[in-house]
Short mmCIF file of N, CA and C in Angstrom, two decimals:
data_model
loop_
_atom_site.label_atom_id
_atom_site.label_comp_id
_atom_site.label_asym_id
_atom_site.label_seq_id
_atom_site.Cartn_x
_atom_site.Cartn_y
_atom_site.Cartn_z
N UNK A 284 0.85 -1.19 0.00
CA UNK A 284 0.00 0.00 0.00
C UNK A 284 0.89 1.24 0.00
N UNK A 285 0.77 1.92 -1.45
CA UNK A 285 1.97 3.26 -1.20
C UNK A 285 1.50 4.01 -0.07
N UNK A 286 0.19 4.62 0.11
CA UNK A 286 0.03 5.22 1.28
C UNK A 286 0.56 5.03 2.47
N UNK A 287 0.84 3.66 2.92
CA UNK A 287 1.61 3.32 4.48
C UNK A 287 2.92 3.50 4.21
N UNK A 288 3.69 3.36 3.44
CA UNK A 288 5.00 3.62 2.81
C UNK A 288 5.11 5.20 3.04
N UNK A 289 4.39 6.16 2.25
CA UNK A 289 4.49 7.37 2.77
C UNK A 289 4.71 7.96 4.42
N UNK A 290 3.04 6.97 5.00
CA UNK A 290 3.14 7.60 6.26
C UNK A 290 3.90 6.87 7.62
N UNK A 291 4.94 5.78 6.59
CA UNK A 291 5.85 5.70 7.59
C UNK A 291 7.00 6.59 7.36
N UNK A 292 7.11 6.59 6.25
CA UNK A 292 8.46 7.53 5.94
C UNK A 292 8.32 9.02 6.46
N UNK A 293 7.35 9.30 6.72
CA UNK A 293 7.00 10.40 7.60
C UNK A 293 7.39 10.34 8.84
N UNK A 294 6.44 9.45 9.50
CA UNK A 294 6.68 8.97 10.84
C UNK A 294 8.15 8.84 11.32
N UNK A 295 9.30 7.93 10.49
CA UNK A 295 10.02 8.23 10.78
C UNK A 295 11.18 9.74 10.89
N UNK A 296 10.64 10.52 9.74
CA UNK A 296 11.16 11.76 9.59
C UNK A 296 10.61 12.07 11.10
N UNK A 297 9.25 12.04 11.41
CA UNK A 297 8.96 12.89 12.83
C UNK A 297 9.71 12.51 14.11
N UNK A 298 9.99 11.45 13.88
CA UNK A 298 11.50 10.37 15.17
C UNK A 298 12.42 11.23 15.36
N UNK A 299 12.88 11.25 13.95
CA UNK A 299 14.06 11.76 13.87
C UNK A 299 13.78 13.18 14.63
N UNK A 300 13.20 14.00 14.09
CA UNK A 300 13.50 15.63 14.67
C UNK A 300 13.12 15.47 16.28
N UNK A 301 11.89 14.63 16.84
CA UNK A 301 11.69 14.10 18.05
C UNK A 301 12.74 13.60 19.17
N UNK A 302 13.76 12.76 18.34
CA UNK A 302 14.69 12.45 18.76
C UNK A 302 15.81 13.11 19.23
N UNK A 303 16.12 14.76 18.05
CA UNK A 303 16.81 15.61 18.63
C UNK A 303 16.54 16.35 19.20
N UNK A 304 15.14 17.09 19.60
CA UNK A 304 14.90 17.56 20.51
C UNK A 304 14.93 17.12 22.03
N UNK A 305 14.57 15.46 22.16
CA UNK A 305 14.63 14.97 23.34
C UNK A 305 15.85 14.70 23.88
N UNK A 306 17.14 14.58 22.78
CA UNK A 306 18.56 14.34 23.54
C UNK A 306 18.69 15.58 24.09
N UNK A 307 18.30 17.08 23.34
CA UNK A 307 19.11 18.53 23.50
C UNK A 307 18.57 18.45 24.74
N UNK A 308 17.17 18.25 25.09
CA UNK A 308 16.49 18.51 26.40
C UNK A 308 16.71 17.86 27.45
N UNK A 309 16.34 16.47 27.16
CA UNK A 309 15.99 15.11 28.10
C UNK A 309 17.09 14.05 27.88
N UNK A 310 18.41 14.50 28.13
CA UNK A 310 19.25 13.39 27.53
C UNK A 310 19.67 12.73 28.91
N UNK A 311 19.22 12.65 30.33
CA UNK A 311 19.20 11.68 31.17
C UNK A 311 18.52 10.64 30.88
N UNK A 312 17.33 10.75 29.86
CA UNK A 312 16.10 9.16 29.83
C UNK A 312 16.53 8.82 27.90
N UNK A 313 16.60 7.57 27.99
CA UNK A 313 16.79 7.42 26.83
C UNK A 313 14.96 7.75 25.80
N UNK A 314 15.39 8.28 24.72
CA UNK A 314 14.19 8.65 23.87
C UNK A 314 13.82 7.30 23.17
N UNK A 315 11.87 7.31 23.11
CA UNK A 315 11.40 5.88 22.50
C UNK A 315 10.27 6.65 21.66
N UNK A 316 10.64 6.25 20.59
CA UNK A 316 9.70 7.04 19.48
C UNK A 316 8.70 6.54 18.95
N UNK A 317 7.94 7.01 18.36
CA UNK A 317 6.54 6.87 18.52
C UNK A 317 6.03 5.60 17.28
N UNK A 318 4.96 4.96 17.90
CA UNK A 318 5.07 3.71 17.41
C UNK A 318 3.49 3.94 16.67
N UNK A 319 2.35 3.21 16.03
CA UNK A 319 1.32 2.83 15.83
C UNK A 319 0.66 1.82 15.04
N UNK A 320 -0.51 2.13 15.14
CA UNK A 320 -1.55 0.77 15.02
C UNK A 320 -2.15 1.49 13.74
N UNK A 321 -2.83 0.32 13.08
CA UNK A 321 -3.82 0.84 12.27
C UNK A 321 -5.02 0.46 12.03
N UNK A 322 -6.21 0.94 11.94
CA UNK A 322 -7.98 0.56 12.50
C UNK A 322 -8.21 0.69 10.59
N UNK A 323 -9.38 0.77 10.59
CA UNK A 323 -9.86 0.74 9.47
C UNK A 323 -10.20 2.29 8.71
N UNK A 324 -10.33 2.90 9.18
CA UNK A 324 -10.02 4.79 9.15
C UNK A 324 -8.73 5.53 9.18
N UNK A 325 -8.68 5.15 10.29
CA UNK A 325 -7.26 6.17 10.91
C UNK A 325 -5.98 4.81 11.48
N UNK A 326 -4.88 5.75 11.32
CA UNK A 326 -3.87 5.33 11.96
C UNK A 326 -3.30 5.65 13.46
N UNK A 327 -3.48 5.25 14.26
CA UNK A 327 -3.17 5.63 15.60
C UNK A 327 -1.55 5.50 15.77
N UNK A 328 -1.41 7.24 16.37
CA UNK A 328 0.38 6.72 16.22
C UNK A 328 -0.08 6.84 18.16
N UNK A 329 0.95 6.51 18.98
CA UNK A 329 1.51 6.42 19.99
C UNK A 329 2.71 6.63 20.67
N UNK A 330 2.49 7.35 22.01
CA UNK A 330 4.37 7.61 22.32
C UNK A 330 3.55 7.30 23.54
N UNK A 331 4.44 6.05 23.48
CA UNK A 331 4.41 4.85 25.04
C UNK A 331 3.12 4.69 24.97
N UNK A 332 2.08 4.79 25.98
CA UNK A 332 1.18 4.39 26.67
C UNK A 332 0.04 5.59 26.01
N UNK A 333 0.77 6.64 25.75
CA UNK A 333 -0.60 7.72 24.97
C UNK A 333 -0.92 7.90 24.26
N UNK A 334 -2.03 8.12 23.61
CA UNK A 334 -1.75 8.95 22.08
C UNK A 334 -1.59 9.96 21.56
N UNK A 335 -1.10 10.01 20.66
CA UNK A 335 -0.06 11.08 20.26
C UNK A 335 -0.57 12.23 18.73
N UNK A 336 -1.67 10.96 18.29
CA UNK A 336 -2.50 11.66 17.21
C UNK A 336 -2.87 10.77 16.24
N UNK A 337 -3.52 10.98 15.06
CA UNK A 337 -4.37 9.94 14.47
C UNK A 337 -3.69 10.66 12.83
N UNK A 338 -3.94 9.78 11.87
CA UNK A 338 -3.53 9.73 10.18
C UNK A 338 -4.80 9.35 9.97
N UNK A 339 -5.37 10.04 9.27
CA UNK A 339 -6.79 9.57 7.90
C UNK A 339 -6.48 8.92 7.00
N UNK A 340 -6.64 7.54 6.75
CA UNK A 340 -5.83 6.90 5.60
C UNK A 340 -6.98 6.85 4.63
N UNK A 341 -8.37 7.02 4.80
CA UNK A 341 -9.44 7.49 3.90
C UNK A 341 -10.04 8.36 3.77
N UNK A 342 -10.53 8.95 2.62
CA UNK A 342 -11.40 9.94 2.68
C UNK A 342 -12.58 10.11 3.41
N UNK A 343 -13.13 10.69 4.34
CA UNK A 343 -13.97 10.30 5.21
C UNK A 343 -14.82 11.70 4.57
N UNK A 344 -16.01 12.11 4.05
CA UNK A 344 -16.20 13.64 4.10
C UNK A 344 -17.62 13.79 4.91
N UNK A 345 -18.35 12.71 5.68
CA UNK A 345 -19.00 12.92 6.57
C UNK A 345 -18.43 13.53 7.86
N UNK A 346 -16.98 13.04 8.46
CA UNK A 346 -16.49 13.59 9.30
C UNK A 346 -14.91 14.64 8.96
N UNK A 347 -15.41 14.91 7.78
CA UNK A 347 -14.26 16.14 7.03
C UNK A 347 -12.90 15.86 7.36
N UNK A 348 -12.57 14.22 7.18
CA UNK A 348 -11.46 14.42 6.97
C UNK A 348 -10.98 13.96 5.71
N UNK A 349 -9.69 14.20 4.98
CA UNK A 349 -9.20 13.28 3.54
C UNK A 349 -8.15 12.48 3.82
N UNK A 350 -7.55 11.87 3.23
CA UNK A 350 -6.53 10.87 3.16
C UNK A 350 -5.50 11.72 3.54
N UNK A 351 -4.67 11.66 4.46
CA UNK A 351 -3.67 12.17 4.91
C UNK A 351 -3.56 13.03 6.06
N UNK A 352 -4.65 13.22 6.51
CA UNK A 352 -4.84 14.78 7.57
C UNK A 352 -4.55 13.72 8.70
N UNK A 353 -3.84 15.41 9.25
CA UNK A 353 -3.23 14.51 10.84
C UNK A 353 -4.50 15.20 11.72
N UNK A 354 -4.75 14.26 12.87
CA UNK A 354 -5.85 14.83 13.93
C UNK A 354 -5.42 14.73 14.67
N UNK A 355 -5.76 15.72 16.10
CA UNK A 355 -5.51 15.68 17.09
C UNK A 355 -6.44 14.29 18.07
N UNK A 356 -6.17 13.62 18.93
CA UNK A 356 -7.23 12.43 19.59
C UNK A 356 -8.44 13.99 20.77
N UNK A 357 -9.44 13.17 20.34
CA UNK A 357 -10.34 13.43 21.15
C UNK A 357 -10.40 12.48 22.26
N UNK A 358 -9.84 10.67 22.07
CA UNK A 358 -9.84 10.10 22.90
C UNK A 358 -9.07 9.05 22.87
N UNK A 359 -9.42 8.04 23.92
CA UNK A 359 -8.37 6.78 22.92
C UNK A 359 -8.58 6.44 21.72
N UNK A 360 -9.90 6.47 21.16
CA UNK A 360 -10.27 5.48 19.92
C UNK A 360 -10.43 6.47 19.21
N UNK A 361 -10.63 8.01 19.10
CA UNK A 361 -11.54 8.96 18.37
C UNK A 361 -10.77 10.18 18.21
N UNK A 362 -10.47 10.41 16.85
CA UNK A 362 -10.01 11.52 16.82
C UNK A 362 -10.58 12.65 16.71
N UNK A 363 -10.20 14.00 17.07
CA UNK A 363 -10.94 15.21 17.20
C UNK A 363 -11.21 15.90 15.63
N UNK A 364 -12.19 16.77 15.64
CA UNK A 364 -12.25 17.23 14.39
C UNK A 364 -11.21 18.50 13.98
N UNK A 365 -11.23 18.80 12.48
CA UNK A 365 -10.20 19.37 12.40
C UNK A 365 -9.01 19.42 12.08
N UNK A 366 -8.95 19.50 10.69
CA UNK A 366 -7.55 18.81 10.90
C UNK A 366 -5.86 19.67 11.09
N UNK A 367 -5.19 19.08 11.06
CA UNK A 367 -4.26 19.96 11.66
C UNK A 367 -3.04 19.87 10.27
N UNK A 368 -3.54 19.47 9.49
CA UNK A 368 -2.36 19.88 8.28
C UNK A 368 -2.86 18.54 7.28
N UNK A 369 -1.89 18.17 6.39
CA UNK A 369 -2.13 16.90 5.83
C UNK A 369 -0.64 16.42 5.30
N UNK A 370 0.10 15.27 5.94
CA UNK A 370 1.32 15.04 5.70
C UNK A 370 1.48 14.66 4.64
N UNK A 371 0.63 14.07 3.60
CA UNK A 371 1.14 13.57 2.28
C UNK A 371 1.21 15.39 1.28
N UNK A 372 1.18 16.16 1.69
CA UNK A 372 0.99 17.42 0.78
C UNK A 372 1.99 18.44 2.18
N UNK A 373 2.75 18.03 3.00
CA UNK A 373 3.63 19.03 3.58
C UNK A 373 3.26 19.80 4.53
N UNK A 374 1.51 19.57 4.58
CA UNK A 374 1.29 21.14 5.74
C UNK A 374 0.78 20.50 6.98
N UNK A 375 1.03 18.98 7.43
CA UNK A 375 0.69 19.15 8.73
C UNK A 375 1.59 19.53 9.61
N UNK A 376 1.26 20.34 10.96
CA UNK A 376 1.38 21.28 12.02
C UNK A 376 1.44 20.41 13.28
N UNK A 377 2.54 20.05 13.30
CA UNK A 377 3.08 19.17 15.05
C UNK A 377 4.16 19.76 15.24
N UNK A 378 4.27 19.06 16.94
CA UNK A 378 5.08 19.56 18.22
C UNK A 378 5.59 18.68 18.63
N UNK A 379 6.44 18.62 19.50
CA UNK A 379 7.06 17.52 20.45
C UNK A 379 6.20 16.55 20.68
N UNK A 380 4.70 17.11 21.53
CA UNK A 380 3.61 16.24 22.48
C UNK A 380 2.62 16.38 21.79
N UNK A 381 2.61 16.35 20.07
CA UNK A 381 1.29 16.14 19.27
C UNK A 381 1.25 17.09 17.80
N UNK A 382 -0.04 17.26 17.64
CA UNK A 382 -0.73 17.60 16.58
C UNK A 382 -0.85 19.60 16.92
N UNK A 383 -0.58 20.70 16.44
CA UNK A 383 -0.51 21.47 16.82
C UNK A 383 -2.10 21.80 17.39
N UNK A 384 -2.50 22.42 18.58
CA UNK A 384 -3.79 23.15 18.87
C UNK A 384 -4.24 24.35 17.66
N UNK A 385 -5.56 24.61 16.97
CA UNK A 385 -5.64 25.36 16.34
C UNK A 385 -5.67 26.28 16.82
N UNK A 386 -5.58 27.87 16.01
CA UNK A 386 -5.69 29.38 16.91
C UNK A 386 -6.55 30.02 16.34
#
């Protein structure tokens, strides 16, 4: 599936910059980068035990999202509306601890 190919090669790009921020900061704990699952909608990524944000791997346009938009979690299973960029086209908007908050 080229799509998972993309949004790992992403994922790992996001390690990486994750990774140097957490040595510059946090270099007493070793850094564990973010891992996920995938449901039939979305991709759940994870860092450790939380979640960290969700991938649209379909077009969904009842709940406005498209193939690629990153979401912030509304919960464990549910992501919030809104999306916060779309990584296959360059503009999604993350941080260290997620999906950026909109303003």
């Amino acid at each position: 599936m080229r799509d998972m190919t993309q949004f790992e090669k992403w994922l790992s790009e996001v390690n990486e910059i994750r990774a140097e921020y957490w040595n510059k900061n946090f270099s007493h704990k070793e850094y564990t980068p973010l891992t996920y699952t995938k449901g039939r909608n979305y991709v759940k990524i994870m860092d450790g035990t939380t979640v960290w944000g969700f991938v649209s791997m379909k077009d969904n346009p009842s709940k406005g999202a498209v193939l690629g938009d990153l979401l912030k979690p509304a919960s464990w299973s549910t992501p919030a509306k809104h999306s916060r960029g779309n990584i296959f086209n360059g503009t999604a908007q993350w941080e260290f601890y997620g999906p950026k908050y909109l303003k």
